[in-house]
Amino acid sequence: MTATPVLSIRNASRHYQSGDSIVKALDDVSMDIMPGEVVGILGPSGSGKSTLLLIAGLLEPPTLGEVYIGGKRVSYPDAMLEGLRSFRRHNIGFVFQKANLIPFLTALENVALALEIDDVSPRDARDYARWLLGSLDLAHRRDNLPKQLSGGEQQRVAVARALANDPRLILADEPTAALDGERGKQVIRLFRQIATEADAGVAVVTHDPRVLSLFDRSYELRDGRIVKGHHPRQEST
Amino acid sequence: MNLAIKDIRYSLGRFLLTAAGVGFLITASIGMVGLYRGIVADALLLIEQIGADLWVVQGGHSGPFSESSAISTDMDRRVAGVVGVAAVRRFTQTSQQVSFNDRSVRATITAIDFPSDTGDWINLTAGRHLRNGHYEVIANDNLSLALGTSITVGRDQYHVVGLTSGMVDMGGDGLMFMSVNDVITIMKRRTNEEILLARKSDLASGLATGNSDSNGGSVDGALDNQKIAAVLVTLSPAADEQAVREALLAWGDVNVMSGQDQKDLLLNQRLLRLRIQILAFTGVLLVVMAIVISLIIYMLTIEKLHQIAMLKLIGARNSVVINMIVQQAFLIGAGGFAFGIGLARLIFPHFPRRVVMDLHDLGLLAMTVAIICAFASLMGISRALNVRAQEVLS
């Protein structure tokens, strides 16, 4: 019996009106991410990577097509995504190129906030945040403000925040762009560890060639369409 | 986790400066209202403290505070004979330059009808009330006179025997209390120039009318003419005020006013324009405060749009964002209000005019600030709710 994909996008298109013409930011894209998989989404600037991430993250509905998360149809043309905030909170974790930490909260508070807004008691939220930071080797930095952390540490705090609600899907947008080669690989390895341990699916938008070999699979986008699919890990073995 | 408090602690200096800025506006508002209250209190002070049931003033006039009043100095005897009148006091006031120690200050000299009235209704801060019918004064402390100081008013020397505090007229000049006979003497005094002018005028008038009396008798008569401003009436406990009033008015040469009439005249006629002016300024100040607070909250929200988008992205409910904005708005308002009151208490006692900080006014101002903060929050909230989670990516 095949497992249900964590994320399934079916024939998704996203069109924008630009003056008299229509721009096809995404054109009939279909993809699946299975539990435990780390999938790369590649492509040059303007190829539709970020649009795909917005649609997969339930931040914008597709103009055509459907999005399933954990087998549940959650997004489709004209879907009211504002009402899916709670679903997003429980099912999707986001990591970006910039850590986007709240500057006036410590590392611990940034992670605990994601739990407290889900009505977890402050004490439990802090305990779990402390454990998460510890597991990412940041226990000694938990009381530091973001400005006191290095770029790599900030990114790991952002990962901890994305993991706080045990999401089934993690969407990462250029998470290694601001990091050096080794730090970038560390982050992708961290995603792999999370995917394996939590049985989560991870989609990483990147154009960083140094980390390609770390993905289970990758999709290459060009002009809003998937032009290639790779299995770098299988190829490398 | 209280995001508003965390943010404030993170940018404490900026919060304090913002609250201080709002506080200065609140101090100015307290000052405007307090100045108005002070002017009203100063204007009503004497009427309230002197404790008269009725004021008998010049016929056809509404003196002595809202317009002039001149009645004969023996009017008190006529009034005392009216049924229902328990006691009468003569009252008059005049503004004079008072000289002492090579200095000169402006004072409003107020008559006390000694010996029937020693001025015991005046609250002293030092010294005593009047004991002699002449050459003693009780002075307000803003005249900077010490007990025992000798001052020159007119041709005579007077000794300061008592001091009061906060007793000024509606112009802010300190009150100086003397026996009514001393005040009449001071008011009667004419300079040589005034006497010459009066004699010339009298002579011209005599020639015009064919009156050849050139002895200046009428001039001297005019110069000797003694007058007071009002007779203060204390009614018998069983007296019918209306009956006494009608009896006095029946003479035709006097007008009768109650203490409340005097207050109404002051507030609704003499001080009306000033009241409207001050209230208009206060209104302008509150509008400025509303705009400033709204802009501050709006700018604080604009600065946090990226963080608000992030909060939305990780699934925060709108209430999390709204609470943060509302709490910060009210903390700025509360901080500004506390700063404003503190500053007002610190500086207003040193102002030349009395600034009254009335608890009721402060309560109303607090409510106004709260309403302004609520309005400012709405502006911030409406902007924050329009932020989309995907703006994190921008």
PDB file of N, CA, C and O in Angstrom, chain B residues 194-223:
ATOM      1  N   GLU B 194      -4.723 116.571  39.454  1.00  0.00           N
ATOM      2  CA  GLU B 194      -6.146 116.213  39.407  1.00  0.00           C
ATOM      3  C   GLU B 194      -7.001 117.313  40.015  1.00  0.00           C
ATOM      4  O   GLU B 194      -8.064 117.664  39.511  1.00  0.00           O
ATOM      5  N   ILE B 195      -6.514 117.906  41.122  1.00  0.00           N
ATOM      6  CA  ILE B 195      -7.275 118.962  41.800  1.00  0.00           C
ATOM      7  C   ILE B 195      -7.383 120.199  40.896  1.00  0.00           C
ATOM      8  O   ILE B 195      -8.453 120.780  40.732  1.00  0.00           O
ATOM      9  N   LEU B 196      -6.263 120.537  40.271  1.00  0.00           N
ATOM     10  CA  LEU B 196      -6.268 121.704  39.377  1.00  0.00           C
ATOM     11  C   LEU B 196      -7.238 121.491  38.217  1.00  0.00           C
ATOM     12  O   LEU B 196      -8.014 122.374  37.877  1.00  0.00           O
ATOM     13  N   LEU B 197      -7.178 120.318  37.646  1.00  0.00           N
ATOM     14  CA  LEU B 197      -8.057 120.015  36.520  1.00  0.00           C
ATOM     15  C   LEU B 197      -9.522 120.076  36.939  1.00  0.00           C
ATOM     16  O   LEU B 197     -10.375 120.606  36.229  1.00  0.00           O
ATOM     17  N   ALA B 198      -9.802 119.545  38.131  1.00  0.00           N
ATOM     18  CA  ALA B 198     -11.182 119.538  38.626  1.00  0.00           C
ATOM     19  C   ALA B 198     -11.662 120.970  38.851  1.00  0.00           C
ATOM     20  O   ALA B 198     -12.802 121.318  38.540  1.00  0.00           O
ATOM     21  N   ARG B 199     -10.767 121.836  39.397  1.00  0.00           N
ATOM     22  CA  ARG B 199     -11.163 123.229  39.663  1.00  0.00           C
ATOM     23  C   ARG B 199     -11.430 123.970  38.354  1.00  0.00           C
ATOM     24  O   ARG B 199     -12.374 124.731  38.243  1.00  0.00           O
ATOM     25  N   LYS B 200     -10.567 123.716  37.359  1.00  0.00           N
ATOM     26  CA  LYS B 200     -10.754 124.355  36.050  1.00  0.00           C
ATOM     27  C   LYS B 200     -12.089 123.967  35.464  1.00  0.00           C
ATOM     28  O   LYS B 200     -12.845 124.786  34.959  1.00  0.00           O
ATOM     29  N   SER B 201     -12.359 122.702  35.543  1.00  0.00           N
ATOM     30  CA  SER B 201     -13.598 122.187  34.977  1.00  0.00           C
ATOM     31  C   SER B 201     -14.803 122.788  35.691  1.00  0.00           C
ATOM     32  O   SER B 201     -15.789 123.180  35.082  1.00  0.00           O
ATOM     33  N   ASP B 202     -14.670 122.906  37.006  1.00  0.00           N
ATOM     34  CA  ASP B 202     -15.773 123.442  37.809  1.00  0.00           C
ATOM     35  C   ASP B 202     -16.019 124.921  37.475  1.00  0.00           C
ATOM     36  O   ASP B 202     -17.149 125.364  37.354  1.00  0.00           O
ATOM     37  N   LEU B 203     -14.883 125.636  37.288  1.00  0.00           N
ATOM     38  CA  LEU B 203     -14.984 127.063  36.968  1.00  0.00           C
ATOM     39  C   LEU B 203     -15.680 127.246  35.625  1.00  0.00           C
ATOM     40  O   LEU B 203     -16.581 128.064  35.481  1.00  0.00           O
ATOM     41  N   ALA B 204     -15.247 126.479  34.672  1.00  0.00           N
ATOM     42  CA  ALA B 204     -15.844 126.569  33.335  1.00  0.00           C
ATOM     43  C   ALA B 204     -17.323 126.260  33.397  1.00  0.00           C
ATOM     44  O   ALA B 204     -18.146 126.917  32.773  1.00  0.00           O
ATOM     45  N   SER B 205     -17.657 125.292  34.167  1.00  0.00           N
ATOM     46  CA  SER B 205     -19.061 124.894  34.305  1.00  0.00           C
ATOM     47  C   SER B 205     -19.863 126.007  34.957  1.00  0.00           C
ATOM     48  O   SER B 205     -20.985 126.325  34.564  1.00  0.00           O
ATOM     49  N   GLY B 206     -19.243 126.701  35.949  1.00  0.00           N
ATOM     50  CA  GLY B 206     -19.913 127.798  36.646  1.00  0.00           C
ATOM     51  C   GLY B 206     -20.151 128.982  35.713  1.00  0.00           C
ATOM     52  O   GLY B 206     -21.220 129.581  35.724  1.00  0.00           O
ATOM     53  N   LEU B 207     -19.172 129.303  34.878  1.00  0.00           N
ATOM     54  CA  LEU B 207     -19.328 130.399  33.928  1.00  0.00           C
ATOM     55  C   LEU B 207     -20.432 130.106  32.943  1.00  0.00           C
ATOM     56  O   LEU B 207     -21.228 130.957  32.580  1.00  0.00           O
ATOM     57  N   ALA B 208     -20.459 128.886  32.508  1.00  0.00           N
ATOM     58  CA  ALA B 208     -21.465 128.494  31.511  1.00  0.00           C
ATOM     59  C   ALA B 208     -22.865 128.584  32.082  1.00  0.00           C
ATOM     60  O   ALA B 208     -23.809 128.936  31.386  1.00  0.00           O
ATOM     61  N   THR B 209     -22.998 128.303  33.364  1.00  0.00           N
ATOM     62  CA  THR B 209     -24.341 128.288  33.954  1.00  0.00           C
ATOM     63  C   THR B 209     -24.663 129.595  34.673  1.00  0.00           C
ATOM     64  O   THR B 209     -25.701 129.740  35.290  1.00  0.00           O
ATOM     65  N   GLY B 210     -23.705 130.531  34.660  1.00  0.00           N
ATOM     66  CA  GLY B 210     -23.925 131.798  35.324  1.00  0.00           C
ATOM     67  C   GLY B 210     -23.688 131.740  36.812  1.00  0.00           C
ATOM     68  O   GLY B 210     -23.963 132.683  37.540  1.00  0.00           O
ATOM     69  N   ASN B 211     -23.191 130.684  37.317  1.00  0.00           N
ATOM     70  CA  ASN B 211     -22.882 130.559  38.735  1.00  0.00           C
ATOM     71  C   ASN B 211     -21.547 131.216  39.005  1.00  0.00           C
ATOM     72  O   ASN B 211     -20.527 130.803  38.484  1.00  0.00           O
ATOM     73  N   SER B 212     -21.536 132.298  39.792  1.00  0.00           N
ATOM     74  CA  SER B 212     -20.312 133.076  39.982  1.00  0.00           C
ATOM     75  C   SER B 212     -19.506 132.616  41.195  1.00  0.00           C
ATOM     76  O   SER B 212     -18.501 133.218  41.527  1.00  0.00           O
ATOM     77  N   ASP B 213     -19.993 131.557  41.864  1.00  0.00           N
ATOM     78  CA  ASP B 213     -19.254 131.075  43.037  1.00  0.00           C
ATOM     79  C   ASP B 213     -17.927 130.472  42.577  1.00  0.00           C
ATOM     80  O   ASP B 213     -17.875 129.404  42.005  1.00  0.00           O
ATOM     81  N   SER B 214     -16.884 131.239  42.792  1.00  0.00           N
ATOM     82  CA  SER B 214     -15.583 130.762  42.331  1.00  0.00           C
ATOM     83  C   SER B 214     -14.716 130.296  43.485  1.00  0.00           C
ATOM     84  O   SER B 214     -13.517 130.253  43.403  1.00  0.00           O
ATOM     85  N   ASN B 215     -15.359 130.010  44.608  1.00  0.00           N
ATOM     86  CA  ASN B 215     -14.578 129.552  45.766  1.00  0.00           C
ATOM     87  C   ASN B 215     -14.164 128.089  45.667  1.00  0.00           C
ATOM     88  O   ASN B 215     -13.432 127.584  46.483  1.00  0.00           O
ATOM     89  N   GLY B 216     -14.700 127.464  44.646  1.00  0.00           N
ATOM     90  CA  GLY B 216     -14.325 126.047  44.479  1.00  0.00           C
ATOM     91  C   GLY B 216     -15.031 125.137  45.437  1.00  0.00           C
ATOM     92  O   GLY B 216     -14.596 124.030  45.701  1.00  0.00           O
ATOM     93  N   GLY B 217     -16.142 125.600  46.001  1.00  0.00           N
ATOM     94  CA  GLY B 217     -16.865 124.775  46.964  1.00  0.00           C
ATOM     95  C   GLY B 217     -17.312 123.463  46.412  1.00  0.00           C
ATOM     96  O   GLY B 217     -17.174 122.416  47.048  1.00  0.00           O
ATOM     97  N   SER B 218     -17.837 123.475  45.203  1.00  0.00           N
ATOM     98  CA  SER B 218     -18.332 122.220  44.640  1.00  0.00           C
ATOM     99  C   SER B 218     -17.192 121.274  44.343  1.00  0.00           C
ATOM    100  O   SER B 218     -17.333 120.071  44.442  1.00  0.00           O
ATOM    101  N   VAL B 219     -16.037 121.855  43.963  1.00  0.00           N
ATOM    102  CA  VAL B 219     -14.860 121.008  43.710  1.00  0.00           C
ATOM    103  C   VAL B 219     -14.464 120.294  44.980  1.00  0.00           C
ATOM    104  O   VAL B 219     -14.266 119.083  45.014  1.00  0.00           O
ATOM    105  N   ASP B 220     -14.358 121.071  46.026  1.00  0.00           N
ATOM    106  CA  ASP B 220     -13.976 120.467  47.297  1.00  0.00           C
ATOM    107  C   ASP B 220     -14.995 119.415  47.710  1.00  0.00           C
ATOM    108  O   ASP B 220     -14.668 118.367  48.255  1.00  0.00           O
ATOM    109  N   GLY B 221     -16.269 119.784  47.417  1.00  0.00           N
ATOM    110  CA  GLY B 221     -17.321 118.808  47.745  1.00  0.00           C
ATOM    111  C   GLY B 221     -17.119 117.527  46.993  1.00  0.00           C
ATOM    112  O   GLY B 221     -17.213 116.441  47.551  1.00  0.00           O
ATOM    113  N   ALA B 222     -16.764 117.689  45.700  1.00  0.00           N
ATOM    114  CA  ALA B 222     -16.556 116.488  44.893  1.00  0.00           C
ATOM    115  C   ALA B 222     -15.369 115.698  45.412  1.00  0.00           C
ATOM    116  O   ALA B 222     -15.390 114.476  45.466  1.00  0.00           O
ATOM    117  N   LEU B 223     -14.331 116.481  45.803  1.00  0.00           N
ATOM    118  CA  LEU B 223     -13.139 115.781  46.274  1.00  0.00           C
ATOM    119  C   LEU B 223     -13.396 115.076  47.597  1.00  0.00           C
ATOM    120  O   LEU B 223     -12.798 114.050  47.898  1.00  0.00           O
TER     121      LEU B 223
END
